[in-house]
Amino acid sequence: MKNITVHDKAFKPYLQKEAIQARILELAAEIDKDYQDKQPLFLAILNGSFIFAADLFKHITIEAEISFIKLASYKGTSSSGNVITAIGLEENLRDRHIILLEDIIDTGKTLHSFLPELIQRQPASIKIATFLTKPEALQYPITADYVGFNIPDKFVLGYGLDYDGLGRNLPELFILDEVAS
Ligand code: XMP
Ligand code: MG
């Protein structure tokens, strides 16, 4: 794997595609085991999670459904500031076992702001599966139940994640090369 430049920034290889695929097999096996007979509904948060969601879902062997949502933020009336709502969520979530699929949990703000809306719909359970987390950057009380990789607090791209629109199609994960940028 070679270093790459996207827009104005340099990135170096961080995770090979084989390592990513091997970890996804492990996550799928874990979810299979935990959700036997529960017919979970995966909710993949667009855009970033679409590749992770597709690869993970291919390896789920129990009965399961998947749907795709976009999150939009608007100014809320509460002191917590912005509220995040789901666009494209047509399923009835009542009594369903929900597994949210995210590309990355950085500060945790996005999911922290979105969870109340999800809870309002009275699902039986909510768990979070994320391809990446940045433990050092976390600022909100969000814990993922299934984590692909914990990574340092640096910008990454590839495998669905973009830098200003580019890089989502890379099958590997790249990390910002601060020395070269
Ligand atoms: P929070 O801070 O709300 O952030 O947990 C989650 C969202 O921010 C984006 N994000 C990134 N996108 N490389 C990216 O391409 C990164 O290193 C990165 N960190 C955060 C992402 O859209 C995620 O859903
Ligand atoms: Mg992005």
PDB file of C-alpha atoms and ligand atoms in Angstrom:
ATOM      1  CA  MET A   1       0.000   0.000   0.000  1.00  0.00           C
ATOM      2  CA  LYS A   2       1.279   3.407  -0.986  1.00  0.00           C
ATOM      3  CA  ASN A   3       0.865   6.823   0.522  1.00  0.00           C
ATOM      4  CA  ILE A   4      -1.802   8.899  -1.218  1.00  0.00           C
ATOM      5  CA  THR A   5      -2.789  12.524  -1.584  1.00  0.00           C
ATOM      6  CA  VAL A   6      -6.458  13.543  -1.509  1.00  0.00           C
ATOM      7  CA  HIS A   7      -7.261  17.183  -2.200  1.00  0.00           C
ATOM      8  CA  ASP A   8      -4.464  18.984  -0.324  1.00  0.00           C
ATOM      9  CA  LYS A   9      -3.610  16.348   2.289  1.00  0.00           C
ATOM     10  CA  ALA A  10      -1.291  13.361   2.500  1.00  0.00           C
ATOM     11  CA  PHE A  11      -2.452  10.070   3.940  1.00  0.00           C
ATOM     12  CA  LYS A  12      -0.586   6.895   4.825  1.00  0.00           C
ATOM     13  CA  PRO A  13      -1.896   3.325   4.947  1.00  0.00           C
ATOM     14  CA  TYR A  14      -3.349   2.311   8.299  1.00  0.00           C
ATOM     15  CA  LEU A  15      -5.462  -0.856   7.865  1.00  0.00           C
ATOM     16  CA  GLN A  16      -5.071  -3.343   5.014  1.00  0.00           C
ATOM     17  CA  LYS A  17      -8.198  -4.678   3.385  1.00  0.00           C
ATOM     18  CA  GLU A  18      -7.474  -8.223   4.605  1.00  0.00           C
ATOM     19  CA  ALA A  19      -7.361  -7.006   8.219  1.00  0.00           C
ATOM     20  CA  ILE A  20     -10.634  -5.128   7.765  1.00  0.00           C
ATOM     21  CA  GLN A  21     -12.373  -8.125   6.204  1.00  0.00           C
ATOM     22  CA  ALA A  22     -11.103 -10.499   8.897  1.00  0.00           C
ATOM     23  CA  ARG A  23     -12.414  -8.228  11.654  1.00  0.00           C
ATOM     24  CA  ILE A  24     -15.785  -7.913   9.940  1.00  0.00           C
ATOM     25  CA  LEU A  25     -16.133 -11.695   9.893  1.00  0.00           C
ATOM     26  CA  GLU A  26     -15.558 -11.701  13.654  1.00  0.00           C
ATOM     27  CA  LEU A  27     -18.155  -8.979  14.248  1.00  0.00           C
ATOM     28  CA  ALA A  28     -20.725 -10.773  12.083  1.00  0.00           C
ATOM     29  CA  ALA A  29     -20.166 -14.025  13.989  1.00  0.00           C
ATOM     30  CA  GLU A  30     -20.638 -12.205  17.299  1.00  0.00           C
ATOM     31  CA  ILE A  31     -23.861 -10.545  16.131  1.00  0.00           C
ATOM     32  CA  ASP A  32     -25.156 -13.851  14.723  1.00  0.00           C
ATOM     33  CA  LYS A  33     -24.664 -15.440  18.116  1.00  0.00           C
ATOM     34  CA  ASP A  34     -26.187 -12.553  20.114  1.00  0.00           C
ATOM     35  CA  TYR A  35     -29.268 -12.129  17.905  1.00  0.00           C
ATOM     36  CA  GLN A  36     -30.328 -15.719  17.221  1.00  0.00           C
ATOM     37  CA  ASP A  37     -34.163 -15.740  16.945  1.00  0.00           C
ATOM     38  CA  LYS A  38     -34.388 -11.940  17.413  1.00  0.00           C
ATOM     39  CA  GLN A  39     -34.625 -10.942  13.747  1.00  0.00           C
ATOM     40  CA  PRO A  40     -32.691  -7.693  14.264  1.00  0.00           C
ATOM     41  CA  LEU A  41     -33.184  -4.607  12.114  1.00  0.00           C
ATOM     42  CA  PHE A  42     -29.883  -3.034  11.118  1.00  0.00           C
ATOM     43  CA  LEU A  43     -30.090   0.729  10.613  1.00  0.00           C
ATOM     44  CA  ALA A  44     -27.127   1.931   8.600  1.00  0.00           C
ATOM     45  CA  ILE A  45     -26.360   5.622   8.884  1.00  0.00           C
ATOM     46  CA  LEU A  46     -25.497   7.117   5.499  1.00  0.00           C
ATOM     47  CA  ASN A  47     -23.274   8.064   3.862  1.00  0.00           C
ATOM     48  CA  GLY A  48     -20.174   6.836   5.645  1.00  0.00           C
ATOM     49  CA  SER A  49     -21.372   3.424   6.824  1.00  0.00           C
ATOM     50  CA  PHE A  50     -22.534   2.037   3.499  1.00  0.00           C
ATOM     51  CA  ILE A  51     -19.487  -0.104   2.755  1.00  0.00           C
ATOM     52  CA  PHE A  52     -19.137  -1.370   6.321  1.00  0.00           C
ATOM     53  CA  ALA A  53     -22.882  -2.119   6.356  1.00  0.00           C
ATOM     54  CA  ALA A  54     -22.747  -4.072   3.091  1.00  0.00           C
ATOM     55  CA  ASP A  55     -19.702  -6.118   4.073  1.00  0.00           C
ATOM     56  CA  LEU A  56     -21.019  -6.875   7.556  1.00  0.00           C
ATOM     57  CA  PHE A  57     -24.539  -7.706   6.401  1.00  0.00           C
ATOM     58  CA  LYS A  58     -23.270 -10.178   3.788  1.00  0.00           C
ATOM     59  CA  HIS A  59     -21.810 -12.259   6.597  1.00  0.00           C
ATOM     60  CA  ILE A  60     -24.868 -12.250   8.853  1.00  0.00           C
ATOM     61  CA  THR A  61     -26.495 -15.675   8.557  1.00  0.00           C
ATOM     62  CA  ILE A  62     -29.465 -15.326  10.930  1.00  0.00           C
ATOM     63  CA  GLU A  63     -32.754 -13.759   9.778  1.00  0.00           C
ATOM     64  CA  ALA A  64     -32.196 -10.010   9.701  1.00  0.00           C
ATOM     65  CA  GLU A  65     -33.382  -6.844   7.977  1.00  0.00           C
ATOM     66  CA  ILE A  66     -31.501  -3.716   6.980  1.00  0.00           C
ATOM     67  CA  SER A  67     -32.596  -0.175   6.269  1.00  0.00           C
ATOM     68  CA  PHE A  68     -30.658   2.992   5.471  1.00  0.00           C
ATOM     69  CA  ILE A  69     -31.140   6.394   7.049  1.00  0.00           C
ATOM     70  CA  LYS A  70     -29.608   9.831   6.830  1.00  0.00           C
ATOM     71  CA  LEU A  71     -29.269  12.039   9.865  1.00  0.00           C
ATOM     72  CA  ALA A  72     -30.161  15.703   9.686  1.00  0.00           C
ATOM     73  CA  SER A  73     -29.588  18.202  12.423  1.00  0.00           C
ATOM     74  CA  TYR A  74     -31.944  21.019  13.349  1.00  0.00           C
ATOM     75  CA  LYS A  75     -32.001  23.546  16.151  1.00  0.00           C
ATOM     76  CA  GLY A  76     -33.802  22.014  19.113  1.00  0.00           C
ATOM     77  CA  THR A  77     -35.634  23.788  21.884  1.00  0.00           C
ATOM     78  CA  SER A  78     -33.783  21.988  24.670  1.00  0.00           C
ATOM     79  CA  SER A  79     -30.550  23.233  26.207  1.00  0.00           C
ATOM     80  CA  SER A  80     -28.704  20.405  24.519  1.00  0.00           C
ATOM     81  CA  GLY A  81     -28.722  22.444  21.309  1.00  0.00           C
ATOM     82  CA  ASN A  82     -29.098  20.642  18.026  1.00  0.00           C
ATOM     83  CA  VAL A  83     -31.452  17.719  17.696  1.00  0.00           C
ATOM     84  CA  ILE A  84     -30.704  15.057  15.169  1.00  0.00           C
ATOM     85  CA  THR A  85     -33.487  13.401  13.257  1.00  0.00           C
ATOM     86  CA  ALA A  86     -33.580  10.490  10.816  1.00  0.00           C
ATOM     87  CA  ILE A  87     -34.553  10.923   7.182  1.00  0.00           C
ATOM     88  CA  GLY A  88     -35.881   7.855   5.386  1.00  0.00           C
ATOM     89  CA  LEU A  89     -36.882   5.924   8.480  1.00  0.00           C
ATOM     90  CA  GLU A  90     -40.143   4.289   7.455  1.00  0.00           C
ATOM     91  CA  GLU A  91     -40.046   1.083   9.475  1.00  0.00           C
ATOM     92  CA  ASN A  92     -42.069   0.647  12.617  1.00  0.00           C
ATOM     93  CA  LEU A  93     -39.383   0.193  15.269  1.00  0.00           C
ATOM     94  CA  ARG A  94     -41.710  -0.776  18.086  1.00  0.00           C
ATOM     95  CA  ASP A  95     -40.494  -3.950  19.819  1.00  0.00           C
ATOM     96  CA  ARG A  96     -37.740  -4.422  17.223  1.00  0.00           C
ATOM     97  CA  HIS A  97     -34.133  -5.180  18.072  1.00  0.00           C
ATOM     98  CA  ILE A  98     -32.151  -2.364  16.452  1.00  0.00           C
ATOM     99  CA  ILE A  99     -28.479  -2.446  15.557  1.00  0.00           C
ATOM    100  CA  LEU A 100     -27.221   0.981  14.464  1.00  0.00           C
ATOM    101  CA  LEU A 101     -24.371   0.881  11.973  1.00  0.00           C
ATOM    102  CA  GLU A 102     -21.910   3.783  11.970  1.00  0.00           C
ATOM    103  CA  ASP A 103     -18.658   4.354  10.138  1.00  0.00           C
ATOM    104  CA  ILE A 104     -16.946   6.112  13.033  1.00  0.00           C
ATOM    105  CA  ILE A 105     -17.695   7.411  16.511  1.00  0.00           C
ATOM    106  CA  ASP A 106     -15.506  10.442  17.029  1.00  0.00           C
ATOM    107  CA  THR A 107     -16.791  12.787  19.766  1.00  0.00           C
ATOM    108  CA  GLY A 108     -20.003  10.742  20.049  1.00  0.00           C
ATOM    109  CA  LYS A 109     -22.130  13.853  19.519  1.00  0.00           C
ATOM    110  CA  THR A 110     -24.034  12.554  16.496  1.00  0.00           C
ATOM    111  CA  LEU A 111     -25.282   9.380  18.152  1.00  0.00           C
ATOM    112  CA  HIS A 112     -25.821  11.082  21.498  1.00  0.00           C
ATOM    113  CA  SER A 113     -28.171  13.577  19.821  1.00  0.00           C
ATOM    114  CA  PHE A 114     -29.952  10.933  17.757  1.00  0.00           C
ATOM    115  CA  LEU A 115     -30.596   8.242  20.391  1.00  0.00           C
ATOM    116  CA  PRO A 116     -33.534  10.056  22.086  1.00  0.00           C
ATOM    117  CA  GLU A 117     -35.470  10.086  18.801  1.00  0.00           C
ATOM    118  CA  LEU A 118     -34.820   6.374  18.396  1.00  0.00           C
ATOM    119  CA  ILE A 119     -35.834   5.561  21.980  1.00  0.00           C
ATOM    120  CA  GLN A 120     -39.127   7.437  21.418  1.00  0.00           C
ATOM    121  CA  ARG A 121     -40.067   4.834  18.831  1.00  0.00           C
ATOM    122  CA  GLN A 122     -39.981   2.156  21.540  1.00  0.00           C
ATOM    123  CA  PRO A 123     -37.722  -0.503  20.075  1.00  0.00           C
ATOM    124  CA  ALA A 124     -37.118  -3.642  22.168  1.00  0.00           C
ATOM    125  CA  SER A 125     -33.377  -2.889  22.242  1.00  0.00           C
ATOM    126  CA  ILE A 126     -30.746  -0.658  20.646  1.00  0.00           C
ATOM    127  CA  LYS A 127     -27.122  -1.586  20.123  1.00  0.00           C
ATOM    128  CA  ILE A 128     -24.406   0.202  18.203  1.00  0.00           C
ATOM    129  CA  ALA A 129     -21.970  -1.389  15.784  1.00  0.00           C
ATOM    130  CA  THR A 130     -19.295   0.924  14.461  1.00  0.00           C
ATOM    131  CA  PHE A 131     -16.431   0.275  12.097  1.00  0.00           C
ATOM    132  CA  LEU A 132     -14.162   2.701  14.012  1.00  0.00           C
ATOM    133  CA  THR A 133     -13.958   4.573  17.296  1.00  0.00           C
ATOM    134  CA  LYS A 134     -11.526   7.264  18.429  1.00  0.00           C
ATOM    135  CA  PRO A 135     -11.472   6.679  22.219  1.00  0.00           C
ATOM    136  CA  GLU A 136      -9.310   9.763  22.871  1.00  0.00           C
ATOM    137  CA  ALA A 137     -11.787  12.052  21.092  1.00  0.00           C
ATOM    138  CA  LEU A 138     -14.951  10.861  22.873  1.00  0.00           C
ATOM    139  CA  GLN A 139     -16.828  13.686  24.619  1.00  0.00           C
ATOM    140  CA  TYR A 140     -20.334  12.217  25.025  1.00  0.00           C
ATOM    141  CA  PRO A 141     -21.458   9.130  26.955  1.00  0.00           C
ATOM    142  CA  ILE A 142     -21.739   6.786  23.995  1.00  0.00           C
ATOM    143  CA  THR A 143     -20.515   3.207  24.144  1.00  0.00           C
ATOM    144  CA  ALA A 144     -20.472   1.030  21.064  1.00  0.00           C
ATOM    145  CA  ASP A 145     -21.375  -2.628  21.541  1.00  0.00           C
ATOM    146  CA  TYR A 146     -19.482  -3.884  18.487  1.00  0.00           C
ATOM    147  CA  VAL A 147     -16.310  -2.078  17.431  1.00  0.00           C
ATOM    148  CA  GLY A 148     -14.218  -2.904  14.398  1.00  0.00           C
ATOM    149  CA  PHE A 149     -11.115  -0.967  15.414  1.00  0.00           C
ATOM    150  CA  ASN A 150     -10.093   1.640  17.978  1.00  0.00           C
ATOM    151  CA  ILE A 151      -7.927   4.217  16.243  1.00  0.00           C
ATOM    152  CA  PRO A 152      -5.896   7.285  17.316  1.00  0.00           C
ATOM    153  CA  ASP A 153      -7.462  10.756  17.259  1.00  0.00           C
ATOM    154  CA  LYS A 154      -6.439  11.520  13.679  1.00  0.00           C
ATOM    155  CA  PHE A 155      -8.448  12.014  10.505  1.00  0.00           C
ATOM    156  CA  VAL A 156      -8.958   8.857   8.459  1.00  0.00           C
ATOM    157  CA  LEU A 157     -10.409   8.061   5.061  1.00  0.00           C
ATOM    158  CA  GLY A 158     -11.239   5.077   2.894  1.00  0.00           C
ATOM    159  CA  TYR A 159     -13.657   2.182   3.311  1.00  0.00           C
ATOM    160  CA  GLY A 160     -16.673   4.490   3.119  1.00  0.00           C
ATOM    161  CA  LEU A 161     -15.121   7.465   4.910  1.00  0.00           C
ATOM    162  CA  ASP A 162     -14.414  10.581   2.906  1.00  0.00           C
ATOM    163  CA  TYR A 163     -12.312  13.686   2.954  1.00  0.00           C
ATOM    164  CA  ASP A 164     -14.498  16.354   1.374  1.00  0.00           C
ATOM    165  CA  GLY A 165     -16.290  13.829  -0.798  1.00  0.00           C
ATOM    166  CA  LEU A 166     -13.300  11.794  -1.931  1.00  0.00           C
ATOM    167  CA  GLY A 167     -11.773   8.529  -0.758  1.00  0.00           C
ATOM    168  CA  ARG A 168     -14.876   6.485   0.055  1.00  0.00           C
ATOM    169  CA  ASN A 169     -14.072   3.907  -2.609  1.00  0.00           C
ATOM    170  CA  LEU A 170     -10.664   2.952  -1.203  1.00  0.00           C
ATOM    171  CA  PRO A 171     -10.818  -0.648   0.101  1.00  0.00           C
ATOM    172  CA  GLU A 172      -8.227   0.121   2.792  1.00  0.00           C
ATOM    173  CA  LEU A 173      -8.182   2.685   5.590  1.00  0.00           C
ATOM    174  CA  PHE A 174      -5.753   5.604   5.390  1.00  0.00           C
ATOM    175  CA  ILE A 175      -4.728   7.997   8.160  1.00  0.00           C
ATOM    176  CA  LEU A 176      -3.624  11.607   7.896  1.00  0.00           C
ATOM    177  CA  ASP A 177       0.134  11.902   7.566  1.00  0.00           C
ATOM    178  CA  GLU A 178       0.803  15.068   9.535  1.00  0.00           C
ATOM    179  CA  VAL A 179       4.491  15.099   8.646  1.00  0.00           C
ATOM    180  CA  ALA A 180       3.773  15.147   4.921  1.00  0.00           C
ATOM    181  CA  SER A 181       0.650  17.337   5.013  1.00  0.00           C
TER     182      SER A 181
HETATM  183  P1  XMP B   1     -19.101  12.462  16.067  1.00  0.00           P
HETATM  184  O1  XMP B   1     -18.059  13.432  16.561  1.00  0.00           O
HETATM  185  O2  XMP B   1     -20.466  13.059  16.076  1.00  0.00           O
HETATM  186  O3  XMP B   1     -18.694  12.248  14.561  1.00  0.00           O
HETATM  187  O4  XMP B   1     -19.017  11.130  16.798  1.00  0.00           O
HETATM  188  C1  XMP B   1     -19.256  11.294  13.786  1.00  0.00           C
HETATM  189  C2  XMP B   1     -19.234  11.652  12.320  1.00  0.00           C
HETATM  190  O5  XMP B   1     -18.155  12.557  11.965  1.00  0.00           O
HETATM  191  C3  XMP B   1     -17.494  12.121  10.788  1.00  0.00           C
HETATM  192  N1  XMP B   1     -16.065  11.826  11.093  1.00  0.00           N
HETATM  193  C4  XMP B   1     -15.118  11.453  10.211  1.00  0.00           C
HETATM  194  N2  XMP B   1     -15.161  11.255   8.873  1.00  0.00           N
HETATM  195  N3  XMP B   1     -12.847  10.719   8.875  1.00  0.00           N
HETATM  196  C5  XMP B   1     -14.017  10.875   8.218  1.00  0.00           C
HETATM  197  O6  XMP B   1     -14.031  10.675   7.013  1.00  0.00           O
HETATM  198  C6  XMP B   1     -12.717  10.914  10.206  1.00  0.00           C
HETATM  199  O7  XMP B   1     -11.624  10.729  10.752  1.00  0.00           O
HETATM  200  C7  XMP B   1     -13.920  11.297  10.909  1.00  0.00           C
HETATM  201  N4  XMP B   1     -14.164  11.554  12.215  1.00  0.00           N
HETATM  202  C8  XMP B   1     -15.487  11.879  12.286  1.00  0.00           C
HETATM  203  C9  XMP B   1     -18.246  10.897  10.314  1.00  0.00           C
HETATM  204  O8  XMP B   1     -19.144  11.291   9.304  1.00  0.00           O
HETATM  205  C10 XMP B   1     -19.010  10.397  11.504  1.00  0.00           C
HETATM  206  O9  XMP B   1     -20.237   9.771  11.192  1.00  0.00           O
HETATM  207 MG    MG B   2     -17.794  12.615   6.125  1.00  0.00          MG
END
